[in-house]
Amino acid sequence: MRIVIVGGVAGGASAAARARRLSEDAEIVVFERGPDVSLASCGLPYYIGGTITDRTKLLAATPDRLRNRFRLDVRTGTAVESIDRSAKTVTVREMRSGRVYQHPYDKLILAPGAAPMRPPIPGIDHPAVHTLRNLHDVDRILSRLDAGARRAVVVGAGFIGLEMAENLVQRGIATALVELQDQVLPPLDPEMTAPILESLRSHGVTVVLSQSAEQFEPSGDGVKVVLKSGERMPADLVMLCIGVRPENRLAVDAGLAVGARGGVQVNEHLQSSDPDIYAVGDVIEVRDVVTGEPSQIPLAGPANRQGRLAADHIFGRAARFRGAQGTAIVGVFERTAAMTGASEKTLRRLQRPFRKAYVHPGHHAGYYPGAEAMAIKILFEPDTGKLLGAQIVGGAGVDKRIDILSVAIQAGMTVFDLEEMELAYAPQYGSAKDPINMVGFVAAGLIRGDHPQCDVESLLAMPPEVRPALVDVRTPQEFAAGRIPGAINIPVDELRSRLGELRRDRRWAAYCQAGQRGYIATRILRQRGFDVVNVGGGFRTYRMHFPDAD
């Protein structure tokens, strides 16, 4: 068996090592265009920022180690130029010598990854404008920083853009962040990004939303980033972090099927439209397991699993890739944001029915010192309660909860299952009612009808003449510190004795800080004959939707 692998990072390296473990006799050749294999690409921003200080730690395995331990034929600095499917050969060019030759294969695995997008913006080739993919890029960026760069503009506020902004600030660089959308972290729902935006600004990052870079205008040794608005932002360094595109040229030239967004189309075994050619990693189009839609999910975790599964299938194992759900996490200064499954934006675009629930718990028991707040949002089917997606933003403990919710989605679990989850508890790690249980209680209660709920954004979008009257059931001190406009204040502990202050011919919406007291108030009032709903997530969720409100 002759196996040729194009690309030695993530999926390619994983496929090569797995293939060797399954067969000592196979001839396995890995062609990698760059100088490195098994590169920890996700660590590159942190090497630039100085958190990772040892460059060698970014290389999970060197070519020599792969040769010695796995007897792999690893050829770095070697580009595969084309595929001859009928002859089952690839044409290869050695980058340094220029030598071109053909190499045969029985099975071919394409793992070239994805390249940072570089749109045809005037001035984009200026030496101050950079993308980040490999250690060569890192060296160019560090060279510019070491030469005295003091101002940076990061274009794109997705995961990589936020990581770059944070790490540039860590180096003492005055940093601005420009994003085309009206929010940072566009994959998340807008309200869930409000704490991240606040964190960025509190650490001195200038955030410019709903703007795009139209030109990079030379200015001294640097550039001025010309925005669509006409504003010119001076920069010694520009980082383009506006997304990636699949490196699909080989596949397209070979006549393999690709999707609308350029990803190589594969079946559940990772085979392309040619059964002898597999494709894995950022170059492929995958099935979103929640929506069933084709999707591009350029993440290291799926890429590594796909490489392993492709090798399994080549050697006759019943390997199937189930699809992906886009579980991702990012740290931004003291905040963490994470998501899994479908967002509310996606479900609305697909016109798929859903309900949502918010909770704002501490990451461990409140009586134990150091509890950090988080906001959890889940999306679920209205009737069955099956989980569709989740997003969390906060401090400590976000990673633990998003992983639980990711597994719950993979297992097809419901909000009723979240209520019953048995999770490890000690006061320094969690609560007797874990945040996962709490969001399950809220969502299950909605389905059962225990506490009718309205979303704060839907409530405030209603015309005044049909909008429920608002009763804030927090303390007077909390009410004085900030409230939803138009609300009256009756603390929940006084509610039973002050029912006469509420008109029974009106519909009411009760809210508190995070939802629990609003829920109690809703139960009290409904049993007294009032038409009342609870405002989901309370005042904290209102602040996430309307962070600049008075």
Protein backbone atom coordinates (compact mmCIF):
# COMPACT_ATOMS: atom_id res chain seq x y z
CA MET A 1 0.00 0.00 0.00
CA ARG A 2 1.42 3.36 -1.11
CA ILE A 3 -0.12 6.26 0.79
CA VAL A 4 0.68 9.84 -0.16
CA ILE A 5 -0.34 12.67 2.16
CA VAL A 6 -0.35 16.29 1.04
CA GLY A 7 0.17 18.53 4.09
CA GLY A 8 1.94 17.65 7.32
CA VAL A 9 0.06 19.76 9.85
CA ALA A 10 -2.92 18.64 11.99
CA GLY A 11 -4.97 16.28 9.80
CA GLY A 12 -2.04 15.20 7.61
CA ALA A 13 0.30 14.36 10.48
CA SER A 14 -2.49 12.60 12.35
CA ALA A 15 -3.33 10.50 9.28
CA ALA A 16 0.32 9.56 8.71
CA ALA A 17 0.94 8.46 12.30
CA ARG A 18 -2.32 6.49 12.43
CA ALA A 19 -1.59 4.77 9.13
CA ARG A 20 1.78 3.62 10.41
CA ARG A 21 0.26 2.25 13.61
CA LEU A 22 -2.15 0.22 11.48
CA SER A 23 0.48 -1.05 9.02
CA GLU A 24 4.20 -1.51 9.36
CA ASP A 25 4.40 -2.47 5.69
CA ALA A 26 2.72 0.54 4.07
CA GLU A 27 4.83 3.07 2.18
CA ILE A 28 3.80 6.42 3.66
CA VAL A 29 5.07 9.69 2.16
CA VAL A 30 4.18 13.10 3.56
CA PHE A 31 4.74 16.15 1.32
CA GLU A 32 4.78 19.45 3.21
CA ARG A 33 5.36 22.73 1.39
CA GLY A 34 6.64 24.50 4.49
CA PRO A 35 9.63 23.71 6.72
CA ASP A 36 7.60 22.36 9.66
CA VAL A 37 5.17 19.55 10.38
CA SER A 38 2.86 19.04 13.36
CA LEU A 39 2.87 22.80 13.98
CA ALA A 40 0.72 24.01 16.89
CA SER A 41 -0.83 26.83 14.86
CA CYS A 42 -3.22 27.78 17.64
CA GLY A 43 -0.25 28.73 19.81
CA LEU A 44 1.25 31.24 17.36
CA PRO A 45 -0.46 34.37 18.78
CA TYR A 46 0.76 33.44 22.26
CA TYR A 47 4.33 33.07 21.04
CA ILE A 48 4.07 36.54 19.53
CA GLY A 49 2.69 37.87 22.82
CA GLY A 50 5.42 36.21 24.87
CA THR A 51 3.25 33.81 26.88
CA ILE A 52 4.91 30.90 25.06
CA THR A 53 8.64 31.55 25.18
CA ASP A 54 10.12 28.33 23.77
CA ARG A 55 9.73 28.18 19.99
CA THR A 56 10.32 24.42 19.93
CA LYS A 57 7.19 23.88 22.03
CA LEU A 58 5.14 24.89 18.99
CA LEU A 59 6.34 21.83 17.11
CA ALA A 60 4.52 18.73 18.37
CA ALA A 61 6.82 16.57 16.24
CA THR A 62 9.77 17.29 13.99
CA PRO A 63 10.36 15.64 10.60
CA ASP A 64 13.23 13.67 12.14
CA ARG A 65 11.04 12.39 14.95
CA LEU A 66 8.36 11.26 12.49
CA ARG A 67 11.02 9.52 10.41
CA ASN A 68 12.65 7.81 13.37
CA ARG A 69 9.61 6.86 15.42
CA PHE A 70 7.09 6.08 12.68
CA ARG A 71 9.36 5.35 9.71
CA LEU A 72 7.54 7.99 7.67
CA ASP A 73 9.03 9.50 4.54
CA VAL A 74 8.57 13.19 5.41
CA ARG A 75 9.60 15.63 2.69
CA THR A 76 9.40 19.24 3.83
CA GLY A 77 9.95 22.15 1.47
CA THR A 78 8.18 20.09 -1.18
CA ALA A 79 5.03 21.23 -2.98
CA VAL A 80 2.57 18.96 -4.74
CA GLU A 81 1.77 20.71 -8.00
CA SER A 82 -0.91 18.48 -9.51
CA ILE A 83 -2.72 15.15 -9.36
CA ASP A 84 -3.04 12.71 -12.26
CA ARG A 85 -6.02 10.63 -11.19
CA SER A 86 -5.87 8.20 -14.10
CA ALA A 87 -2.15 7.43 -13.61
CA LYS A 88 -2.52 7.74 -9.79
CA THR A 89 0.52 9.98 -9.47
CA VAL A 90 1.24 13.40 -8.05
CA THR A 91 3.62 15.89 -9.56
CA VAL A 92 6.00 17.25 -6.94
CA ARG A 93 8.39 20.20 -6.93
CA GLU A 94 11.26 20.62 -4.50
CA MET A 95 11.08 24.27 -3.44
CA ARG A 96 14.84 24.78 -2.99
CA SER A 97 16.26 22.89 -5.98
CA GLY A 98 13.35 23.31 -8.36
CA ARG A 99 13.46 19.60 -9.22
CA VAL A 100 10.12 18.26 -10.47
CA TYR A 101 9.14 14.59 -10.39
CA GLN A 102 6.15 12.26 -10.25
CA HIS A 103 5.31 10.07 -7.28
CA PRO A 104 2.78 7.19 -7.36
CA TYR A 105 0.01 6.51 -4.87
CA ASP A 106 -2.60 3.89 -4.13
CA LYS A 107 -4.43 6.18 -1.71
CA LEU A 108 -4.02 9.93 -1.53
CA ILE A 109 -4.96 12.09 1.46
CA LEU A 110 -5.33 15.83 0.89
CA ALA A 111 -4.64 17.87 4.02
CA PRO A 112 -3.35 21.23 2.72
CA GLY A 113 -5.42 23.22 5.20
CA ALA A 114 -6.73 26.73 4.62
CA ALA A 115 -4.94 29.98 3.89
CA PRO A 116 -5.66 33.39 5.45
CA MET A 117 -7.79 35.53 3.17
CA ARG A 118 -6.03 38.42 1.41
CA PRO A 119 -8.66 40.33 -0.58
CA PRO A 120 -7.51 42.65 -3.40
CA ILE A 121 -7.36 45.78 -1.24
CA PRO A 122 -5.04 48.52 -2.52
CA GLY A 123 -1.77 48.40 -0.59
CA ILE A 124 -2.30 44.93 0.83
CA ASP A 125 1.21 43.88 -0.23
CA HIS A 126 2.86 46.57 1.89
CA PRO A 127 5.46 45.02 4.26
CA ALA A 128 3.53 46.32 7.27
CA VAL A 129 0.49 44.16 6.38
CA HIS A 130 0.63 40.58 7.68
CA THR A 131 -1.34 37.37 8.01
CA LEU A 132 -0.61 34.55 10.44
CA ARG A 133 -0.36 30.91 9.40
CA ASN A 134 3.09 29.52 10.15
CA LEU A 135 6.40 30.23 11.89
CA HIS A 136 7.69 32.14 8.87
CA ASP A 137 4.82 34.58 9.35
CA VAL A 138 5.64 34.76 13.05
CA ASP A 139 9.25 35.65 12.29
CA ARG A 140 8.21 38.48 9.95
CA ILE A 141 5.78 39.87 12.53
CA LEU A 142 8.29 39.69 15.37
CA SER A 143 10.92 41.33 13.19
CA ARG A 144 8.61 44.28 12.67
CA LEU A 145 7.74 44.49 16.36
CA ASP A 146 11.40 44.27 17.37
CA ALA A 147 12.19 47.07 14.90
CA GLY A 148 10.09 49.45 16.97
CA ALA A 149 6.46 49.04 15.91
CA ARG A 150 4.25 50.72 18.48
CA ARG A 151 0.82 50.92 16.83
CA ALA A 152 -1.13 47.99 15.41
CA VAL A 153 -4.45 47.61 13.64
CA VAL A 154 -6.07 44.18 13.65
CA VAL A 155 -8.60 43.78 10.84
CA GLY A 156 -11.20 41.21 11.81
CA ALA A 157 -12.61 40.52 15.29
CA GLY A 158 -13.10 36.77 15.06
CA PHE A 159 -11.25 34.24 17.20
CA ILE A 160 -7.78 34.86 15.74
CA GLY A 161 -8.30 38.62 15.61
CA LEU A 162 -9.15 38.76 19.31
CA GLU A 163 -6.19 36.56 20.23
CA MET A 164 -3.87 38.79 18.23
CA ALA A 165 -5.29 41.95 19.79
CA GLU A 166 -4.79 40.57 23.29
CA ASN A 167 -1.22 39.44 22.62
CA LEU A 168 -0.23 42.71 20.97
CA VAL A 169 -1.51 44.57 24.03
CA GLN A 170 0.54 42.18 26.19
CA ARG A 171 3.61 43.40 24.30
CA GLY A 172 2.74 47.02 25.01
CA ILE A 173 1.49 47.77 21.47
CA ALA A 174 -1.31 50.35 21.10
CA THR A 175 -3.91 48.23 19.34
CA ALA A 176 -7.07 48.95 17.36
CA LEU A 177 -9.56 46.33 16.19
CA VAL A 178 -11.67 46.84 13.06
CA GLU A 179 -14.66 44.59 12.32
CA LEU A 180 -17.09 44.63 9.39
CA GLN A 181 -19.97 43.28 11.49
CA ASP A 182 -21.67 45.25 14.25
CA GLN A 183 -20.23 42.97 16.93
CA VAL A 184 -17.01 41.25 17.87
CA LEU A 185 -16.88 37.44 17.57
CA PRO A 186 -19.43 37.25 14.71
CA PRO A 187 -20.09 33.49 15.16
CA LEU A 188 -21.72 34.24 18.54
CA ASP A 189 -25.05 35.94 19.08
CA PRO A 190 -24.61 39.69 19.60
CA GLU A 191 -25.68 39.97 23.22
CA MET A 192 -23.23 37.25 24.30
CA THR A 193 -20.31 39.32 23.03
CA ALA A 194 -21.03 42.41 25.14
CA PRO A 195 -18.72 41.33 28.02
CA ILE A 196 -15.93 40.62 25.52
CA LEU A 197 -16.30 44.07 23.99
CA GLU A 198 -16.21 45.61 27.45
CA SER A 199 -13.05 43.67 28.31
CA LEU A 200 -11.30 44.76 25.12
CA ARG A 201 -12.07 48.41 25.71
CA SER A 202 -11.13 48.26 29.39
CA HIS A 203 -7.67 47.04 28.35
CA GLY A 204 -7.17 49.94 25.97
CA VAL A 205 -8.13 48.31 22.67
CA THR A 206 -9.82 50.73 20.28
CA VAL A 207 -12.74 48.79 18.79
CA VAL A 208 -14.30 50.02 15.55
CA LEU A 209 -17.40 48.09 14.45
CA SER A 210 -19.43 48.14 11.22
CA GLN A 211 -16.35 49.28 9.28
CA SER A 212 -14.04 47.71 6.73
CA ALA A 213 -10.51 48.41 5.57
CA GLU A 214 -10.67 49.84 2.05
CA GLN A 215 -6.99 50.71 1.50
CA PHE A 216 -3.55 50.54 3.11
CA GLU A 217 -1.91 53.85 2.39
CA PRO A 218 1.90 54.06 2.78
CA SER A 219 2.93 56.40 5.58
CA GLY A 220 6.58 56.49 6.58
CA ASP A 221 7.63 52.95 7.50
CA GLY A 222 4.04 51.98 8.17
CA VAL A 223 0.60 52.51 6.69
CA LYS A 224 -2.62 54.32 7.28
CA VAL A 225 -5.59 51.95 7.29
CA VAL A 226 -8.27 53.76 5.32
CA LEU A 227 -11.72 52.74 6.52
CA LYS A 228 -14.95 52.80 4.55
CA SER A 229 -15.98 55.83 6.62
CA GLY A 230 -12.91 57.70 5.36
CA GLU A 231 -11.14 57.58 8.72
CA ARG A 232 -7.40 56.90 8.50
CA MET A 233 -5.85 54.83 11.26
CA PRO A 234 -2.02 54.95 11.49
CA ALA A 235 -0.29 51.61 12.01
CA ASP A 236 3.24 50.25 12.12
CA LEU A 237 1.76 46.75 11.89
CA VAL A 238 -1.49 45.50 10.37
CA MET A 239 -2.80 42.00 11.08
CA LEU A 240 -5.34 40.64 8.60
CA CYS A 241 -7.58 38.23 10.50
CA ILE A 242 -10.65 38.19 8.27
CA GLY A 243 -11.03 34.46 7.81
CA VAL A 244 -9.53 31.63 5.80
CA ARG A 245 -10.22 29.93 2.49
CA PRO A 246 -9.69 26.25 1.73
CA GLU A 247 -6.46 25.46 -0.14
CA ASN A 248 -8.46 23.66 -2.81
CA ARG A 249 -6.47 24.29 -5.98
CA LEU A 250 -5.18 20.72 -6.22
CA ALA A 251 -8.67 19.33 -5.78
CA VAL A 252 -10.27 21.74 -8.25
CA ASP A 253 -7.59 21.14 -10.90
CA ALA A 254 -8.04 17.38 -10.45
CA GLY A 255 -11.78 17.67 -11.05
CA LEU A 256 -12.87 16.77 -7.53
CA ALA A 257 -16.23 18.07 -6.32
CA VAL A 258 -16.13 21.17 -4.13
CA GLY A 259 -18.92 23.02 -2.32
CA ALA A 260 -20.24 26.52 -2.79
CA ARG A 261 -17.67 27.94 -0.34
CA GLY A 262 -14.78 26.01 -1.84
CA GLY A 263 -14.51 23.11 0.57
CA VAL A 264 -13.74 19.70 -0.92
CA GLN A 265 -16.87 17.58 -0.66
CA VAL A 266 -16.36 14.27 1.14
CA ASN A 267 -18.56 11.40 2.27
CA GLU A 268 -18.80 10.07 5.82
CA HIS A 269 -15.57 8.11 5.23
CA LEU A 270 -13.71 11.31 4.23
CA GLN A 271 -13.51 10.16 0.58
CA SER A 272 -13.76 12.82 -2.09
CA SER A 273 -15.64 12.27 -5.34
CA ASP A 274 -12.68 10.03 -6.25
CA PRO A 275 -12.81 7.10 -3.75
CA ASP A 276 -9.01 6.76 -3.81
CA ILE A 277 -8.54 10.38 -2.75
CA TYR A 278 -9.42 11.37 0.81
CA ALA A 279 -9.51 14.90 2.17
CA VAL A 280 -9.36 16.07 5.79
CA GLY A 281 -9.04 19.25 7.85
CA ASP A 282 -9.68 22.84 6.91
CA VAL A 283 -9.84 22.05 3.19
CA ILE A 284 -13.09 20.08 3.40
CA GLU A 285 -16.76 20.85 3.64
CA VAL A 286 -18.41 19.10 6.57
CA ARG A 287 -21.97 18.44 7.64
CA ASP A 288 -23.22 20.50 10.55
CA VAL A 289 -24.66 17.86 12.88
CA VAL A 290 -27.26 20.24 14.33
CA THR A 291 -28.61 21.89 11.19
CA GLY A 292 -27.65 19.25 8.61
CA GLU A 293 -26.27 22.05 6.42
CA PRO A 294 -22.87 21.94 4.67
CA SER A 295 -20.36 24.05 6.58
CA GLN A 296 -16.72 25.12 6.81
CA ILE A 297 -15.37 24.56 10.34
CA PRO A 298 -11.59 25.21 10.36
CA LEU A 299 -10.72 23.82 13.79
CA ALA A 300 -7.78 21.69 14.91
CA GLY A 301 -9.86 19.15 16.83
CA PRO A 302 -12.00 17.96 13.91
CA ALA A 303 -8.96 18.00 11.59
CA ASN A 304 -7.01 15.63 13.82
CA ARG A 305 -9.97 13.26 14.20
CA GLN A 306 -10.58 13.29 10.46
CA GLY A 307 -6.97 12.35 9.71
CA ARG A 308 -7.23 9.38 12.04
CA LEU A 309 -10.56 8.26 10.56
CA ALA A 310 -9.32 8.52 6.98
CA ALA A 311 -6.37 6.24 7.80
CA ASP A 312 -8.73 3.80 9.52
CA HIS A 313 -10.96 3.61 6.45
CA ILE A 314 -8.02 3.12 4.11
CA PHE A 315 -7.12 -0.01 6.09
CA GLY A 316 -10.62 -1.43 6.04
CA ARG A 317 -12.01 -0.22 9.33
CA ALA A 318 -15.63 0.92 9.60
CA ALA A 319 -14.69 4.54 10.21
CA ARG A 320 -17.26 7.29 9.81
CA PHE A 321 -17.02 11.01 10.49
CA ARG A 322 -20.27 12.07 12.13
CA GLY A 323 -19.95 15.74 11.19
CA ALA A 324 -19.05 18.77 13.29
CA GLN A 325 -20.86 21.23 15.50
CA GLY A 326 -18.30 24.03 15.74
CA THR A 327 -17.36 23.79 19.40
CA ALA A 328 -14.90 26.63 19.99
CA ILE A 329 -13.48 28.74 22.80
CA VAL A 330 -11.38 31.89 23.06
CA GLY A 331 -9.79 33.77 25.93
CA VAL A 332 -9.71 37.57 25.84
CA PHE A 333 -7.87 39.04 28.81
CA GLU A 334 -9.87 37.98 31.88
CA ARG A 335 -12.89 36.83 29.85
CA THR A 336 -13.63 33.58 28.07
CA ALA A 337 -16.23 33.05 25.34
CA ALA A 338 -17.28 29.66 24.02
CA MET A 339 -19.91 28.15 21.78
CA THR A 340 -21.15 24.83 20.49
CA GLY A 341 -23.89 23.91 18.04
CA ALA A 342 -26.20 26.37 16.33
CA SER A 343 -26.47 30.04 17.20
CA GLU A 344 -29.74 31.95 17.37
CA LYS A 345 -28.70 33.80 14.22
CA THR A 346 -28.28 30.52 12.36
CA LEU A 347 -31.59 29.08 13.55
CA ARG A 348 -33.42 32.25 12.53
CA ARG A 349 -31.76 32.19 9.10
CA LEU A 350 -32.85 28.59 8.62
CA GLN A 351 -36.33 29.40 10.00
CA ARG A 352 -36.01 26.57 12.47
CA PRO A 353 -38.24 26.78 15.57
CA PHE A 354 -36.42 27.17 18.88
CA ARG A 355 -36.64 28.51 22.39
CA LYS A 356 -33.84 29.93 24.50
CA ALA A 357 -32.90 30.25 28.13
CA TYR A 358 -30.33 32.34 29.99
CA VAL A 359 -28.79 31.93 33.43
CA HIS A 360 -26.09 33.97 35.18
CA PRO A 361 -24.53 31.72 37.83
CA GLY A 362 -21.18 31.76 39.56
CA HIS A 363 -18.67 29.19 38.39
CA HIS A 364 -18.59 27.62 41.85
CA ALA A 365 -20.47 27.93 45.15
CA GLY A 366 -21.03 31.55 46.09
CA TYR A 367 -20.04 31.06 49.70
CA TYR A 368 -16.57 29.87 48.67
CA PRO A 369 -14.21 32.79 47.90
CA GLY A 370 -13.49 33.71 44.30
CA ALA A 371 -16.68 32.74 42.48
CA GLU A 372 -16.67 34.28 38.98
CA ALA A 373 -19.87 35.08 37.12
CA MET A 374 -20.77 33.59 33.76
CA ALA A 375 -23.67 33.97 31.36
CA ILE A 376 -25.04 30.80 29.77
CA LYS A 377 -27.42 30.77 26.83
CA ILE A 378 -28.92 27.59 25.44
CA LEU A 379 -31.12 27.03 22.42
CA PHE A 380 -33.50 24.08 22.25
CA GLU A 381 -36.47 22.63 20.39
CA PRO A 382 -39.75 24.11 21.72
CA ASP A 383 -41.58 20.82 22.17
CA THR A 384 -38.97 18.15 22.85
CA GLY A 385 -36.36 20.28 24.60
CA LYS A 386 -33.59 18.77 22.46
CA LEU A 387 -30.48 20.91 22.68
CA LEU A 388 -29.53 22.81 19.53
CA GLY A 389 -26.77 25.13 20.67
CA ALA A 390 -25.11 26.86 23.59
CA GLN A 391 -22.94 29.90 24.25
CA ILE A 392 -21.15 30.92 27.44
CA VAL A 393 -19.16 33.99 28.38
CA GLY A 394 -17.49 34.60 31.71
CA GLY A 395 -14.33 33.86 33.64
CA ALA A 396 -13.30 30.57 35.19
CA GLY A 397 -15.39 27.47 34.53
CA VAL A 398 -16.60 28.36 31.04
CA ASP A 399 -14.52 25.61 29.43
CA LYS A 400 -15.94 22.93 31.71
CA ARG A 401 -19.56 23.87 31.02
CA ILE A 402 -19.24 24.27 27.25
CA ASP A 403 -17.67 20.82 27.04
CA ILE A 404 -20.58 19.34 28.98
CA LEU A 405 -23.07 21.03 26.67
CA SER A 406 -21.08 19.93 23.60
CA VAL A 407 -21.31 16.30 24.70
CA ALA A 408 -25.01 16.75 25.48
CA ILE A 409 -25.65 17.97 21.93
CA GLN A 410 -23.62 15.09 20.47
CA ALA A 411 -25.68 12.64 22.53
CA GLY A 412 -28.99 14.16 21.43
CA MET A 413 -29.87 15.11 25.00
CA THR A 414 -32.64 17.44 26.11
CA VAL A 415 -33.01 20.19 28.68
CA PHE A 416 -34.71 17.61 30.90
CA ASP A 417 -31.45 15.64 30.84
CA LEU A 418 -29.59 18.77 31.96
CA GLU A 419 -31.85 18.97 35.01
CA GLU A 420 -30.81 15.46 36.03
CA MET A 421 -27.09 15.62 35.21
CA GLU A 422 -24.91 14.36 38.04
CA LEU A 423 -21.75 16.46 38.06
CA ALA A 424 -18.80 16.60 40.43
CA TYR A 425 -19.32 19.03 43.29
CA ALA A 426 -17.08 20.58 45.88
CA PRO A 427 -17.44 24.28 46.72
CA GLN A 428 -14.20 25.30 44.99
CA TYR A 429 -15.26 23.57 41.74
CA GLY A 430 -19.01 23.96 41.37
CA SER A 431 -22.34 24.11 43.14
CA ALA A 432 -24.79 21.51 44.38
CA LYS A 433 -27.01 22.86 41.63
CA ASP A 434 -24.41 23.24 38.90
CA PRO A 435 -24.85 25.97 36.27
CA ILE A 436 -25.70 23.14 33.84
CA ASN A 437 -28.52 21.99 36.13
CA MET A 438 -29.69 25.57 36.53
CA VAL A 439 -30.05 26.27 32.84
CA GLY A 440 -31.82 22.91 32.53
CA PHE A 441 -34.26 23.90 35.29
CA VAL A 442 -35.08 27.16 33.54
CA ALA A 443 -35.50 25.65 30.07
CA ALA A 444 -37.49 22.64 31.28
CA GLY A 445 -39.73 24.95 33.29
CA LEU A 446 -40.49 26.93 30.14
CA ILE A 447 -41.59 23.82 28.29
CA ARG A 448 -43.70 22.63 31.23
CA GLY A 449 -45.31 26.06 31.53
CA ASP A 450 -44.13 26.62 35.09
CA HIS A 451 -43.00 30.15 34.35
CA PRO A 452 -44.09 31.79 31.09
CA GLN A 453 -41.20 33.86 29.83
CA CYS A 454 -40.54 36.61 27.34
CA ASP A 455 -37.24 37.66 25.79
CA VAL A 456 -36.08 41.12 26.73
CA GLU A 457 -35.42 42.14 23.13
CA SER A 458 -38.89 40.95 22.03
CA LEU A 459 -40.48 42.70 24.99
CA LEU A 460 -38.91 46.06 24.23
CA ALA A 461 -39.67 45.73 20.52
CA MET A 462 -43.41 45.60 21.25
CA PRO A 463 -45.48 48.74 20.62
CA PRO A 464 -46.07 50.55 23.95
CA GLU A 465 -49.82 49.98 23.77
CA VAL A 466 -49.46 46.17 23.87
CA ARG A 467 -46.27 45.84 25.88
CA PRO A 468 -46.65 44.29 29.35
CA ALA A 469 -46.05 46.61 32.28
CA LEU A 470 -42.74 45.99 34.01
CA VAL A 471 -42.29 45.21 37.69
CA ASP A 472 -38.73 45.10 38.97
CA VAL A 473 -38.61 42.77 41.99
CA ARG A 474 -35.05 43.58 43.07
CA THR A 475 -34.08 45.67 46.07
CA PRO A 476 -34.44 49.47 45.95
CA GLN A 477 -30.64 49.76 45.89
CA GLU A 478 -30.38 47.53 42.81
CA PHE A 479 -33.25 49.40 41.17
CA ALA A 480 -31.56 52.76 41.77
CA ALA A 481 -28.32 51.49 40.22
CA GLY A 482 -29.99 50.68 36.90
CA ARG A 483 -33.32 49.44 35.57
CA ILE A 484 -35.27 48.67 32.43
CA PRO A 485 -37.04 51.88 31.37
CA GLY A 486 -40.64 52.18 32.55
CA ALA A 487 -40.41 49.64 35.38
CA ILE A 488 -41.86 50.06 38.84
CA ASN A 489 -40.06 48.59 41.85
CA ILE A 490 -41.65 46.14 44.31
CA PRO A 491 -39.06 43.85 45.94
CA VAL A 492 -40.06 40.21 45.77
CA ASP A 493 -40.10 39.89 49.56
CA GLU A 494 -42.74 42.66 49.73
CA LEU A 495 -44.77 41.49 46.73
CA ARG A 496 -47.49 39.57 48.58
CA SER A 497 -48.28 42.57 50.81
CA ARG A 498 -48.29 45.07 47.92
CA LEU A 499 -50.45 43.28 45.36
CA GLY A 500 -52.86 46.20 45.47
CA GLU A 501 -50.32 48.35 43.64
CA LEU A 502 -50.61 46.16 40.53
CA ARG A 503 -53.62 46.51 38.23
CA ARG A 504 -55.25 43.18 37.58
CA ASP A 505 -56.54 44.27 34.17
CA ARG A 506 -53.01 44.65 32.85
CA ARG A 507 -50.45 42.12 31.66
CA TRP A 508 -47.20 42.22 33.63
CA ALA A 509 -43.59 41.26 33.07
CA ALA A 510 -41.50 40.61 36.18
CA TYR A 511 -37.72 40.74 36.27
CA CYS A 512 -34.86 40.66 38.73
CA GLN A 513 -31.09 40.65 38.36
CA ALA A 514 -30.61 37.21 36.79
CA GLY A 515 -33.99 35.49 36.67
CA GLN A 516 -34.57 33.58 39.91
CA ARG A 517 -36.44 36.26 41.86
CA GLY A 518 -38.37 37.08 38.71
CA TYR A 519 -39.39 33.44 38.51
CA ILE A 520 -40.54 33.46 42.15
CA ALA A 521 -42.49 36.65 41.54
CA THR A 522 -44.09 35.13 38.45
CA ARG A 523 -45.21 32.07 40.47
CA ILE A 524 -46.65 34.28 43.21
CA LEU A 525 -48.55 36.54 40.83
CA ARG A 526 -49.91 33.78 38.60
CA GLN A 527 -51.34 32.00 41.62
CA ARG A 528 -52.99 35.28 42.61
CA GLY A 529 -54.70 35.54 39.24
CA PHE A 530 -52.35 37.96 37.49
CA ASP A 531 -51.41 37.62 33.82
CA VAL A 532 -47.62 37.74 34.13
CA VAL A 533 -44.46 36.52 32.43
CA ASN A 534 -40.84 36.44 33.59
CA VAL A 535 -38.22 38.38 31.64
CA GLY A 536 -35.67 35.76 30.64
CA GLY A 537 -32.24 36.26 32.22
CA GLY A 538 -33.33 39.40 34.06
CA PHE A 539 -31.51 42.72 34.15
CA ARG A 540 -28.13 41.16 33.36
CA THR A 541 -29.45 39.86 30.06
CA TYR A 542 -31.01 43.28 29.37
CA ARG A 543 -27.57 44.84 29.90
CA MET A 544 -26.02 42.33 27.48
CA HIS A 545 -28.55 43.30 24.80
CA PHE A 546 -28.37 47.02 25.58
CA PRO A 547 -24.94 47.67 27.15
CA ASP A 548 -25.06 51.41 26.46
CA ALA A 549 -28.55 51.99 27.88
CA ASP A 550 -28.94 54.40 30.78
